[in-house]
Amino acid sequence: MRDDPRLPSSPGFWRSPLRGPRFTSVLGLVLLAGIVVLLVTGLVSYAAYNPDLSPVNDKTPDKGILGFYLFDWPTGPHWLYRLNQGVHVTLGITLVPVLLAKLWSVIPRLFALPPARSLAHALERISLLLLVGGALFEFVTGVLNVQLDYVFPGSFYPLHFYGAWVFFAAFVAHVVLKMPVALRNLRQLREEKEKKDDLVTPRPAEPTVTRRGALWFVGGGSLLLFATTVGQNFDGLRRTALLAPHGGGDPGSGPNGFQINKTAAYAGIDAAETGEDAWRLVVTGRTGTVRLSRAQLAELPLYSAALPIACVEGWSTSDQWWRGVRLRDLAALAGYGGDPPDVFVESLQRRGAFRRAALRANQVADPRSLLALYVNGEELSPDHGYPARIIVPAAPGVLNTKWVARMTFGDL
């Protein structure tokens, strides 16, 4: 079966003259650098949700030792999450052509017989299968999440998180096994003939493009994806983000004319419950409960902060001017006059994973953290969280709760 050229297990079945150790090594080293950045930014993004602060924030409750690196997410610089998630999503999409080319370049090895020639070879084959499967799973779920297509079973957060660790374990094993070979192959780039390798076909077909041309083609595809994705991070380029759901949409004009994720109608917010007569902010803490109307909130000392909104899906806004009551001042109303504690925030929204969220004490204490009533000099629109919303520097967008109904201060 191994020598029958009609079967994929035969080296003669794969006839492209482009395949070879040097070609796949170039792609592999590009992926090595890119995937390391993706892993770091992905894990940092997970830490930004403060999953060890409250079960409400923790979408992977059985993570165990995989949460060893979690830390208190800082509030500065205020664009930290915007940069991190923009790099993570944009780079992930940009690397798709490189990943596909890499998988194409090594596909003969997936069908090679015998399955294992030795224990070391068997471990290499297992790591390769986990690597290929993990890469496809992570990239597919990531792209689907960016496109708001939740066709995969279960929640994106645990699927992507646990899948990342499986992929990374296989990735490390593969790098350890293959890095010396890849570096050796790159040192031989100027040699005319390639050494014998299982990727080099014994029955090469007539070439239609050079290897350099193939690499340019892959690079061009990556550049095209970059150009049609990166704009979702910049207001002036947003309409160029053809592959981003939040790129080409028109958010309207005026002070509230900037990108949103979920509208008030989607969240089921009834205008009757946000009216001046009906809505009250319930603040609970050490000294009991305080109920405040929007008019009473507006009579408290108000402060302004220029902060962006950044989403896990990769899109973000530029800095918007928010004005409202400092979270630390609301904590003082609840009996915490010194250093404020954590806060548990609840929304009028009745469904959705983040209708409730917890913020750490350092986020509450930051003077730029506000319960915003106004944006860019005008009252919040319903879609931006009227009558009041949370805005915290460097926090993921879903933790900037809209349509706030209740705030409970205390150690979580």
mmCIF file of C-alpha atoms in Angstrom:
data_model
loop_
_atom_site.group_PDB
_atom_site.id
_atom_site.type_symbol
_atom_site.label_atom_id
_atom_site.label_comp_id
_atom_site.label_asym_id
_atom_site.label_seq_id
_atom_site.Cartn_x
_atom_site.Cartn_y
_atom_site.Cartn_z
ATOM 1 C CA MET A 1 0.000 0.000 0.000
ATOM 2 C CA ARG A 2 2.894 2.359 0.731
ATOM 3 C CA ASP A 3 4.240 2.029 -2.819
ATOM 4 C CA ASP A 4 0.941 2.241 -4.682
ATOM 5 C CA PRO A 5 0.979 5.739 -6.273
ATOM 6 C CA ARG A 6 -2.827 5.762 -6.313
ATOM 7 C CA LEU A 7 -2.980 5.904 -2.506
ATOM 8 C CA PRO A 8 -2.154 8.928 -0.323
ATOM 9 C CA SER A 9 0.132 6.743 1.791
ATOM 10 C CA SER A 10 2.511 6.523 -1.188
ATOM 11 C CA PRO A 11 5.209 9.244 -1.568
ATOM 12 C CA GLY A 12 4.442 9.232 -5.282
ATOM 13 C CA PHE A 13 0.828 10.254 -4.707
ATOM 14 C CA TRP A 14 1.842 13.800 -3.712
ATOM 15 C CA ARG A 15 3.477 15.201 -6.842
ATOM 16 C CA SER A 16 3.844 18.929 -6.224
ATOM 17 C CA PRO A 17 7.506 19.943 -6.654
ATOM 18 C CA LEU A 18 6.962 22.825 -4.218
ATOM 19 C CA ARG A 19 6.926 20.603 -1.154
ATOM 20 C CA GLY A 20 10.201 20.258 0.626
ATOM 21 C CA PRO A 21 11.879 20.798 3.991
ATOM 22 C CA ARG A 22 13.082 24.333 3.258
ATOM 23 C CA PHE A 23 9.667 25.521 2.041
ATOM 24 C CA THR A 24 7.870 24.116 5.068
ATOM 25 C CA SER A 25 10.594 25.395 7.412
ATOM 26 C CA VAL A 26 10.082 29.003 6.278
ATOM 27 C CA LEU A 27 6.342 28.706 6.898
ATOM 28 C CA GLY A 28 6.975 26.960 10.200
ATOM 29 C CA LEU A 29 9.223 29.708 11.536
ATOM 30 C CA VAL A 30 6.668 32.387 10.596
ATOM 31 C CA LEU A 31 4.001 30.412 12.443
ATOM 32 C CA LEU A 32 6.336 29.886 15.390
ATOM 33 C CA ALA A 33 6.715 33.634 15.927
ATOM 34 C CA GLY A 34 3.053 34.389 15.226
ATOM 35 C CA ILE A 35 1.599 31.639 17.392
ATOM 36 C CA VAL A 36 3.743 32.632 20.367
ATOM 37 C CA VAL A 37 2.279 36.155 20.114
ATOM 38 C CA LEU A 38 -1.227 34.692 19.734
ATOM 39 C CA LEU A 39 -0.791 32.507 22.804
ATOM 40 C CA VAL A 40 0.511 35.338 24.984
ATOM 41 C CA THR A 41 -2.163 37.830 23.901
ATOM 42 C CA GLY A 42 -4.864 35.163 24.238
ATOM 43 C CA LEU A 43 -3.877 34.279 27.789
ATOM 44 C CA VAL A 44 -3.568 37.963 28.674
ATOM 45 C CA SER A 45 -7.045 38.553 27.250
ATOM 46 C CA TYR A 46 -8.400 35.797 29.482
ATOM 47 C CA ALA A 47 -6.691 37.351 32.518
ATOM 48 C CA ALA A 48 -8.324 40.693 31.702
ATOM 49 C CA TYR A 49 -11.711 39.217 32.580
ATOM 50 C CA ASN A 50 -10.488 38.675 36.164
ATOM 51 C CA PRO A 51 -11.846 35.101 36.180
ATOM 52 C CA ASP A 52 -10.493 34.358 39.665
ATOM 53 C CA LEU A 53 -12.315 37.382 41.106
ATOM 54 C CA SER A 54 -15.850 36.042 40.919
ATOM 55 C CA PRO A 55 -17.618 32.956 39.540
ATOM 56 C CA VAL A 56 -19.655 35.351 37.404
ATOM 57 C CA ASN A 57 -16.514 36.381 35.494
ATOM 58 C CA ASP A 58 -15.131 32.851 35.298
ATOM 59 C CA LYS A 59 -16.282 31.069 32.151
ATOM 60 C CA THR A 60 -13.870 28.153 32.730
ATOM 61 C CA PRO A 61 -14.561 27.064 36.333
ATOM 62 C CA ASP A 62 -12.719 23.736 35.984
ATOM 63 C CA LYS A 63 -9.459 25.215 34.711
ATOM 64 C CA GLY A 64 -7.485 24.137 37.790
ATOM 65 C CA ILE A 65 -3.732 24.616 37.369
ATOM 66 C CA LEU A 66 -4.286 26.201 33.945
ATOM 67 C CA GLY A 67 -5.109 29.409 35.788
ATOM 68 C CA PHE A 68 -1.714 29.522 37.489
ATOM 69 C CA TYR A 69 -0.675 32.742 35.734
ATOM 70 C CA LEU A 70 -3.759 34.873 36.467
ATOM 71 C CA PHE A 71 -3.105 38.289 37.945
ATOM 72 C CA ASP A 72 -4.978 41.440 38.952
ATOM 73 C CA TRP A 73 -5.691 43.181 35.660
ATOM 74 C CA PRO A 74 -4.322 46.764 35.660
ATOM 75 C CA THR A 75 -6.148 49.917 34.590
ATOM 76 C CA GLY A 76 -3.219 51.441 32.771
ATOM 77 C CA PRO A 77 -2.354 52.217 30.149
ATOM 78 C CA HIS A 78 -6.010 52.815 29.320
ATOM 79 C CA TRP A 79 -5.572 51.377 25.802
ATOM 80 C CA LEU A 80 -3.990 48.123 27.031
ATOM 81 C CA TYR A 81 -6.877 45.783 26.222
ATOM 82 C CA ARG A 82 -7.563 47.579 22.957
ATOM 83 C CA LEU A 83 -3.984 46.929 21.819
ATOM 84 C CA ASN A 84 -3.862 43.371 23.132
ATOM 85 C CA GLN A 85 -7.077 42.210 21.536
ATOM 86 C CA GLY A 86 -6.488 44.103 18.306
ATOM 87 C CA VAL A 87 -3.153 42.311 17.908
ATOM 88 C CA HIS A 88 -4.641 38.936 18.862
ATOM 89 C CA VAL A 89 -7.541 38.994 16.414
ATOM 90 C CA THR A 90 -5.823 40.783 13.540
ATOM 91 C CA LEU A 91 -2.736 38.581 13.718
ATOM 92 C CA GLY A 92 -4.836 35.426 14.005
ATOM 93 C CA ILE A 93 -6.742 36.227 10.816
ATOM 94 C CA THR A 94 -3.567 37.346 9.040
ATOM 95 C CA LEU A 95 -1.893 34.006 9.761
ATOM 96 C CA VAL A 96 -4.688 31.903 8.224
ATOM 97 C CA PRO A 97 -3.010 31.636 4.764
ATOM 98 C CA VAL A 98 0.303 30.739 6.403
ATOM 99 C CA LEU A 99 -1.370 28.023 8.472
ATOM 100 C CA LEU A 100 -3.157 26.551 5.448
ATOM 101 C CA ALA A 101 0.049 26.619 3.398
ATOM 102 C CA LYS A 102 1.946 24.946 6.223
ATOM 103 C CA LEU A 103 -0.660 22.193 6.546
ATOM 104 C CA TRP A 104 -0.609 21.694 2.759
ATOM 105 C CA SER A 105 3.176 21.436 2.792
ATOM 106 C CA VAL A 106 3.251 18.610 5.370
ATOM 107 C CA ILE A 107 0.107 16.698 4.413
ATOM 108 C CA PRO A 108 2.078 13.672 3.062
ATOM 109 C CA ARG A 109 3.301 13.000 6.605
ATOM 110 C CA LEU A 110 -0.257 12.635 7.881
ATOM 111 C CA PHE A 111 -0.746 9.593 5.617
ATOM 112 C CA ALA A 112 2.735 8.067 5.915
ATOM 113 C CA LEU A 113 3.011 4.327 6.648
ATOM 114 C CA PRO A 114 3.829 2.603 8.883
ATOM 115 C CA PRO A 115 2.059 4.736 11.510
ATOM 116 C CA ALA A 116 4.972 4.391 13.906
ATOM 117 C CA ARG A 117 8.518 3.189 13.240
ATOM 118 C CA SER A 118 9.624 3.670 16.838
ATOM 119 C CA LEU A 119 8.431 5.086 20.139
ATOM 120 C CA ALA A 120 9.950 8.472 19.296
ATOM 121 C CA HIS A 121 8.290 8.416 15.877
ATOM 122 C CA ALA A 122 4.952 7.481 17.450
ATOM 123 C CA LEU A 123 5.186 10.432 19.852
ATOM 124 C CA GLU A 124 6.007 12.713 16.948
ATOM 125 C CA ARG A 125 2.980 11.478 14.970
ATOM 126 C CA ILE A 126 0.678 11.948 17.967
ATOM 127 C CA SER A 127 1.994 15.466 18.553
ATOM 128 C CA LEU A 128 1.525 16.225 14.858
ATOM 129 C CA LEU A 129 -2.106 15.085 14.909
ATOM 130 C CA LEU A 130 -2.801 17.126 18.038
ATOM 131 C CA LEU A 131 -0.988 20.070 16.509
ATOM 132 C CA VAL A 132 -2.957 19.998 13.252
ATOM 133 C CA GLY A 133 -6.279 19.359 14.980
ATOM 134 C CA GLY A 134 -5.612 21.974 17.642
ATOM 135 C CA ALA A 135 -4.533 24.604 15.121
ATOM 136 C CA LEU A 136 -7.608 24.084 12.970
ATOM 137 C CA PHE A 137 -9.877 24.131 16.037
ATOM 138 C CA GLU A 138 -8.385 27.323 17.481
ATOM 139 C CA PHE A 139 -8.327 29.233 14.213
ATOM 140 C CA VAL A 140 -11.826 28.107 13.163
ATOM 141 C CA THR A 141 -13.472 28.919 16.513
ATOM 142 C CA GLY A 142 -11.600 32.216 16.696
ATOM 143 C CA VAL A 143 -12.663 33.316 13.208
ATOM 144 C CA LEU A 144 -16.258 32.220 13.848
ATOM 145 C CA ASN A 145 -16.334 34.206 17.074
ATOM 146 C CA VAL A 146 -15.075 37.318 15.297
ATOM 147 C CA GLN A 147 -17.786 36.815 12.670
ATOM 148 C CA LEU A 148 -20.432 36.342 15.405
ATOM 149 C CA ASP A 149 -21.252 32.871 14.020
ATOM 150 C CA TYR A 150 -21.655 30.709 17.116
ATOM 151 C CA VAL A 151 -22.277 27.432 15.312
ATOM 152 C CA PHE A 152 -19.961 25.425 17.576
ATOM 153 C CA PRO A 153 -21.487 23.537 20.536
ATOM 154 C CA GLY A 154 -21.131 25.172 23.927
ATOM 155 C CA SER A 155 -19.609 28.476 24.952
ATOM 156 C CA PHE A 156 -16.735 29.993 22.997
ATOM 157 C CA TYR A 157 -14.758 30.858 26.137
ATOM 158 C CA PRO A 158 -14.061 27.354 27.554
ATOM 159 C CA LEU A 159 -13.766 25.825 24.082
ATOM 160 C CA HIS A 160 -11.147 28.309 22.949
ATOM 161 C CA PHE A 161 -9.333 28.331 26.314
ATOM 162 C CA TYR A 162 -8.965 24.571 26.745
ATOM 163 C CA GLY A 163 -8.317 24.102 23.032
ATOM 164 C CA ALA A 164 -5.460 26.598 23.292
ATOM 165 C CA TRP A 165 -3.725 24.578 25.999
ATOM 166 C CA VAL A 166 -4.071 21.307 24.080
ATOM 167 C CA PHE A 167 -2.715 22.997 20.978
ATOM 168 C CA PHE A 168 0.112 24.666 22.890
ATOM 169 C CA ALA A 169 1.252 21.385 24.468
ATOM 170 C CA ALA A 170 1.433 19.774 21.020
ATOM 171 C CA PHE A 171 3.060 22.926 19.626
ATOM 172 C CA VAL A 172 5.851 22.880 22.230
ATOM 173 C CA ALA A 173 6.507 19.185 21.633
ATOM 174 C CA HIS A 174 6.630 19.738 17.876
ATOM 175 C CA VAL A 175 8.964 22.731 18.167
ATOM 176 C CA VAL A 176 11.356 20.807 20.407
ATOM 177 C CA LEU A 177 11.443 17.946 17.917
ATOM 178 C CA LYS A 178 11.626 19.997 14.732
ATOM 179 C CA MET A 179 13.441 23.253 15.514
ATOM 180 C CA PRO A 180 16.963 21.884 14.897
ATOM 181 C CA VAL A 181 15.838 20.447 11.566
ATOM 182 C CA ALA A 182 14.105 23.676 10.539
ATOM 183 C CA LEU A 183 17.176 25.789 11.303
ATOM 184 C CA ARG A 184 19.409 23.359 9.435
ATOM 185 C CA ASN A 185 17.114 23.483 6.419
ATOM 186 C CA LEU A 186 17.143 27.282 6.375
ATOM 187 C CA ARG A 187 20.957 27.316 6.398
ATOM 188 C CA GLN A 188 20.812 25.287 3.187
ATOM 189 C CA LEU A 189 18.559 27.745 1.350
ATOM 190 C CA ARG A 190 21.247 28.656 -1.178
ATOM 191 C CA GLU A 191 22.041 25.072 -2.126
ATOM 192 C CA GLU A 192 20.762 23.991 -5.517
ATOM 193 C CA LYS A 193 19.638 20.563 -4.465
ATOM 194 C CA GLU A 194 17.536 19.644 -1.523
ATOM 195 C CA LYS A 195 18.468 16.703 0.633
ATOM 196 C CA LYS A 196 16.355 13.606 0.556
ATOM 197 C CA ASP A 197 13.229 14.066 2.637
ATOM 198 C CA ASP A 198 9.808 12.459 2.900
ATOM 199 C CA LEU A 199 8.265 15.748 1.735
ATOM 200 C CA VAL A 200 10.170 15.669 -1.556
ATOM 201 C CA THR A 201 8.137 13.742 -4.113
ATOM 202 C CA PRO A 202 9.903 11.026 -6.166
ATOM 203 C CA ARG A 203 7.512 11.771 -9.069
ATOM 204 C CA PRO A 204 7.444 15.583 -9.346
ATOM 205 C CA ALA A 205 4.873 17.134 -11.640
ATOM 206 C CA GLU A 206 5.713 20.015 -13.958
ATOM 207 C CA PRO A 207 6.041 23.158 -11.810
ATOM 208 C CA THR A 208 3.618 26.012 -12.494
ATOM 209 C CA VAL A 209 5.135 28.399 -9.928
ATOM 210 C CA THR A 210 8.421 28.670 -8.085
ATOM 211 C CA ARG A 211 8.706 28.237 -4.352
ATOM 212 C CA ARG A 212 9.519 31.900 -4.039
ATOM 213 C CA GLY A 213 6.375 32.676 -6.006
ATOM 214 C CA ALA A 214 4.354 30.404 -3.717
ATOM 215 C CA LEU A 215 5.699 32.214 -0.659
ATOM 216 C CA TRP A 216 4.787 35.560 -2.230
ATOM 217 C CA PHE A 217 1.297 34.213 -2.894
ATOM 218 C CA VAL A 218 0.890 33.169 0.746
ATOM 219 C CA GLY A 219 2.280 36.501 1.931
ATOM 220 C CA GLY A 220 -0.063 38.371 -0.397
ATOM 221 C CA GLY A 221 -3.050 36.488 1.001
ATOM 222 C CA SER A 222 -1.988 37.366 4.539
ATOM 223 C CA LEU A 223 -1.520 41.007 3.582
ATOM 224 C CA LEU A 224 -4.998 41.093 2.033
ATOM 225 C CA LEU A 225 -6.578 39.658 5.182
ATOM 226 C CA PHE A 226 -4.623 42.125 7.302
ATOM 227 C CA ALA A 227 -5.826 45.057 5.185
ATOM 228 C CA THR A 228 -9.473 43.938 5.416
ATOM 229 C CA THR A 229 -9.373 43.335 9.169
ATOM 230 C CA VAL A 230 -7.114 45.848 10.918
ATOM 231 C CA GLY A 231 -9.462 48.770 10.203
ATOM 232 C CA GLN A 232 -11.908 47.617 12.871
ATOM 233 C CA ASN A 233 -9.480 49.092 15.414
ATOM 234 C CA PHE A 234 -9.439 52.591 13.935
ATOM 235 C CA ASP A 235 -12.350 54.933 13.313
ATOM 236 C CA GLY A 236 -10.855 56.354 10.134
ATOM 237 C CA LEU A 237 -10.263 52.910 8.624
ATOM 238 C CA ARG A 238 -13.355 51.115 9.912
ATOM 239 C CA ARG A 239 -15.027 50.862 6.520
ATOM 240 C CA THR A 240 -12.016 48.968 5.176
ATOM 241 C CA ALA A 241 -12.635 46.172 7.705
ATOM 242 C CA LEU A 242 -14.704 44.130 5.258
ATOM 243 C CA LEU A 243 -14.233 40.909 7.232
ATOM 244 C CA ALA A 244 -15.318 42.408 10.560
ATOM 245 C CA PRO A 245 -19.047 42.629 11.451
ATOM 246 C CA HIS A 246 -18.355 45.800 13.410
ATOM 247 C CA GLY A 247 -16.267 47.285 10.638
ATOM 248 C CA GLY A 248 -18.541 48.430 7.847
ATOM 249 C CA GLY A 249 -21.723 49.044 9.827
ATOM 250 C CA ASP A 250 -22.923 52.627 10.242
ATOM 251 C CA PRO A 251 -23.258 53.442 13.965
ATOM 252 C CA GLY A 252 -24.967 56.725 13.197
ATOM 253 C CA SER A 253 -23.811 60.284 13.696
ATOM 254 C CA GLY A 254 -23.530 62.721 16.554
ATOM 255 C CA PRO A 255 -21.952 62.260 19.982
ATOM 256 C CA ASN A 256 -23.332 58.710 20.291
ATOM 257 C CA GLY A 257 -22.266 57.779 16.768
ATOM 258 C CA PHE A 258 -19.606 55.174 17.545
ATOM 259 C CA GLN A 259 -19.550 51.400 17.438
ATOM 260 C CA ILE A 260 -21.726 49.242 19.683
ATOM 261 C CA ASN A 261 -21.927 45.518 20.276
ATOM 262 C CA LYS A 262 -25.449 44.731 21.509
ATOM 263 C CA THR A 263 -28.338 47.130 21.019
ATOM 264 C CA ALA A 264 -30.969 47.913 23.638
ATOM 265 C CA ALA A 265 -33.561 46.070 21.551
ATOM 266 C CA TYR A 266 -31.341 42.969 21.375
ATOM 267 C CA ALA A 267 -30.828 43.046 25.147
ATOM 268 C CA GLY A 268 -34.577 43.351 25.743
ATOM 269 C CA ILE A 269 -34.388 46.757 27.414
ATOM 270 C CA ASP A 270 -37.841 48.278 27.755
ATOM 271 C CA ALA A 271 -37.924 52.069 27.511
ATOM 272 C CA ALA A 272 -40.531 52.134 30.289
ATOM 273 C CA GLU A 273 -38.075 50.727 32.836
ATOM 274 C CA THR A 274 -35.325 53.222 31.965
ATOM 275 C CA GLY A 275 -37.528 56.319 32.308
ATOM 276 C CA GLU A 276 -36.869 58.940 34.952
ATOM 277 C CA ASP A 277 -39.838 57.866 37.062
ATOM 278 C CA ALA A 278 -39.087 54.144 36.960
ATOM 279 C CA TRP A 279 -35.324 53.705 36.987
ATOM 280 C CA ARG A 280 -33.320 53.786 40.205
ATOM 281 C CA LEU A 281 -29.728 52.769 40.779
ATOM 282 C CA VAL A 282 -29.511 50.492 43.814
ATOM 283 C CA VAL A 283 -26.168 50.826 45.617
ATOM 284 C CA THR A 284 -25.499 48.341 48.416
ATOM 285 C CA GLY A 285 -22.542 48.157 50.785
ATOM 286 C CA ARG A 286 -21.336 48.275 54.376
ATOM 287 C CA THR A 287 -23.855 50.856 55.560
ATOM 288 C CA GLY A 288 -26.892 49.482 53.771
ATOM 289 C CA THR A 289 -28.663 50.343 50.549
ATOM 290 C CA VAL A 290 -29.044 53.642 48.709
ATOM 291 C CA ARG A 291 -31.448 54.195 45.828
ATOM 292 C CA LEU A 292 -30.587 57.010 43.419
ATOM 293 C CA SER A 293 -32.506 58.439 40.487
ATOM 294 C CA ARG A 294 -30.652 59.659 37.444
ATOM 295 C CA ALA A 295 -31.310 63.244 38.466
ATOM 296 C CA GLN A 296 -29.793 62.577 41.898
ATOM 297 C CA LEU A 297 -26.736 60.990 40.283
ATOM 298 C CA ALA A 298 -26.327 64.051 38.064
ATOM 299 C CA GLU A 299 -26.253 66.251 41.189
ATOM 300 C CA LEU A 300 -23.230 64.365 42.560
ATOM 301 C CA PRO A 301 -19.708 65.523 41.617
ATOM 302 C CA LEU A 302 -19.180 64.537 37.984
ATOM 303 C CA TYR A 303 -15.866 63.757 36.327
ATOM 304 C CA SER A 304 -14.732 63.124 32.764
ATOM 305 C CA ALA A 305 -12.396 60.540 31.237
ATOM 306 C CA ALA A 306 -11.324 59.788 27.655
ATOM 307 C CA LEU A 307 -11.514 56.014 27.257
ATOM 308 C CA PRO A 308 -12.076 53.541 24.391
ATOM 309 C CA ILE A 309 -14.300 50.493 24.222
ATOM 310 C CA ALA A 310 -12.505 47.316 23.169
ATOM 311 C CA CYS A 311 -14.153 43.954 22.524
ATOM 312 C CA VAL A 312 -12.883 40.371 22.653
ATOM 313 C CA GLU A 313 -13.951 40.101 18.997
ATOM 314 C CA GLY A 314 -11.112 42.470 18.098
ATOM 315 C CA TRP A 315 -12.980 45.695 17.321
ATOM 316 C CA SER A 316 -12.511 48.859 19.298
ATOM 317 C CA THR A 317 -13.402 52.537 19.279
ATOM 318 C CA SER A 318 -11.172 55.529 19.649
ATOM 319 C CA ASP A 319 -11.234 57.404 22.953
ATOM 320 C CA GLN A 320 -14.681 58.793 23.775
ATOM 321 C CA TRP A 321 -15.290 61.500 26.378
ATOM 322 C CA TRP A 322 -17.335 59.990 29.190
ATOM 323 C CA ARG A 323 -18.794 61.965 32.093
ATOM 324 C CA GLY A 324 -20.342 60.575 35.222
ATOM 325 C CA VAL A 325 -19.876 59.640 38.870
ATOM 326 C CA ARG A 326 -16.661 58.017 39.979
ATOM 327 C CA LEU A 327 -17.067 54.423 41.130
ATOM 328 C CA ARG A 328 -14.983 55.216 44.204
ATOM 329 C CA ASP A 329 -17.479 57.963 45.147
ATOM 330 C CA LEU A 330 -20.363 55.503 44.875
ATOM 331 C CA ALA A 331 -18.378 53.132 47.098
ATOM 332 C CA ALA A 332 -18.083 55.961 49.638
ATOM 333 C CA LEU A 333 -21.873 56.349 49.594
ATOM 334 C CA ALA A 334 -22.076 52.656 50.498
ATOM 335 C CA GLY A 335 -19.782 53.109 53.501
ATOM 336 C CA TYR A 336 -16.325 52.628 52.036
ATOM 337 C CA GLY A 337 -14.691 55.998 52.587
ATOM 338 C CA GLY A 338 -11.114 54.762 52.390
ATOM 339 C CA ASP A 339 -9.833 52.266 49.898
ATOM 340 C CA PRO A 340 -12.847 50.986 47.942
ATOM 341 C CA PRO A 341 -13.530 47.242 47.650
ATOM 342 C CA ASP A 342 -14.591 45.131 44.681
ATOM 343 C CA VAL A 343 -17.989 45.711 43.140
ATOM 344 C CA PHE A 344 -20.596 43.411 41.642
ATOM 345 C CA VAL A 345 -22.566 45.119 38.860
ATOM 346 C CA GLU A 346 -25.966 43.984 37.560
ATOM 347 C CA SER A 347 -27.721 45.168 34.429
ATOM 348 C CA LEU A 348 -31.355 45.524 33.427
ATOM 349 C CA GLN A 349 -30.438 43.100 30.647
ATOM 350 C CA ARG A 350 -32.204 39.789 31.309
ATOM 351 C CA ARG A 351 -30.158 37.427 29.169
ATOM 352 C CA GLY A 352 -26.572 37.105 28.059
ATOM 353 C CA ALA A 353 -23.352 35.851 29.625
ATOM 354 C CA PHE A 354 -22.298 39.283 30.902
ATOM 355 C CA ARG A 355 -25.515 40.829 32.188
ATOM 356 C CA ARG A 356 -23.622 40.727 35.497
ATOM 357 C CA ALA A 357 -19.915 41.405 36.054
ATOM 358 C CA ALA A 358 -17.421 41.922 38.854
ATOM 359 C CA LEU A 359 -14.708 44.586 38.996
ATOM 360 C CA ARG A 360 -11.609 44.495 41.170
ATOM 361 C CA ALA A 361 -10.839 47.034 43.868
ATOM 362 C CA ASN A 362 -8.042 48.593 41.804
ATOM 363 C CA GLN A 363 -10.525 49.155 38.978
ATOM 364 C CA VAL A 364 -13.029 50.752 41.359
ATOM 365 C CA ALA A 365 -10.307 52.955 42.869
ATOM 366 C CA ASP A 366 -9.059 54.344 39.555
ATOM 367 C CA PRO A 367 -10.294 57.969 39.259
ATOM 368 C CA ARG A 368 -11.107 57.357 35.568
ATOM 369 C CA SER A 369 -13.557 54.541 36.378
ATOM 370 C CA LEU A 370 -17.024 55.995 36.059
ATOM 371 C CA LEU A 371 -20.688 55.255 36.169
ATOM 372 C CA ALA A 372 -21.164 57.256 32.986
ATOM 373 C CA LEU A 373 -24.283 59.337 32.368
ATOM 374 C CA TYR A 374 -23.021 61.252 29.344
ATOM 375 C CA VAL A 375 -20.707 60.653 26.397
ATOM 376 C CA ASN A 376 -19.119 63.296 24.179
ATOM 377 C CA GLY A 377 -21.213 66.002 25.820
ATOM 378 C CA GLU A 378 -24.599 64.336 25.382
ATOM 379 C CA GLU A 379 -26.766 61.899 27.329
ATOM 380 C CA LEU A 380 -26.084 58.247 26.617
ATOM 381 C CA SER A 381 -28.261 56.790 23.890
ATOM 382 C CA PRO A 382 -30.272 53.644 24.737
ATOM 383 C CA ASP A 383 -27.850 51.524 22.697
ATOM 384 C CA HIS A 384 -24.884 52.918 24.627
ATOM 385 C CA GLY A 385 -26.420 52.094 27.992
ATOM 386 C CA TYR A 386 -28.876 54.839 29.022
ATOM 387 C CA PRO A 387 -29.582 55.640 31.790
ATOM 388 C CA ALA A 388 -26.117 54.715 33.100
ATOM 389 C CA ARG A 389 -23.227 52.438 32.209
ATOM 390 C CA ILE A 390 -19.855 51.406 33.582
ATOM 391 C CA ILE A 391 -16.678 52.598 31.853
ATOM 392 C CA VAL A 392 -13.311 51.396 33.193
ATOM 393 C CA PRO A 393 -9.863 51.983 31.662
ATOM 394 C CA ALA A 394 -8.231 48.959 29.975
ATOM 395 C CA ALA A 395 -11.191 46.649 30.718
ATOM 396 C CA PRO A 396 -12.798 44.321 28.140
ATOM 397 C CA GLY A 397 -15.968 45.798 26.693
ATOM 398 C CA VAL A 398 -18.260 43.232 28.317
ATOM 399 C CA LEU A 399 -17.126 44.379 31.778
ATOM 400 C CA ASN A 400 -18.248 47.934 30.947
ATOM 401 C CA THR A 401 -21.812 46.985 31.844
ATOM 402 C CA LYS A 402 -24.633 48.904 30.185
ATOM 403 C CA TRP A 403 -28.105 49.676 31.596
ATOM 404 C CA VAL A 404 -26.797 49.372 35.168
ATOM 405 C CA ALA A 405 -29.470 48.577 37.753
ATOM 406 C CA ARG A 406 -27.589 47.513 40.889
ATOM 407 C CA MET A 407 -24.068 47.843 42.335
ATOM 408 C CA THR A 408 -22.990 45.802 45.357
ATOM 409 C CA PHE A 409 -19.703 46.847 46.969
ATOM 410 C CA GLY A 410 -17.671 44.440 49.081
ATOM 411 C CA ASP A 411 -14.910 41.862 48.894
ATOM 412 C CA LEU A 412 -15.710 39.221 46.270
#
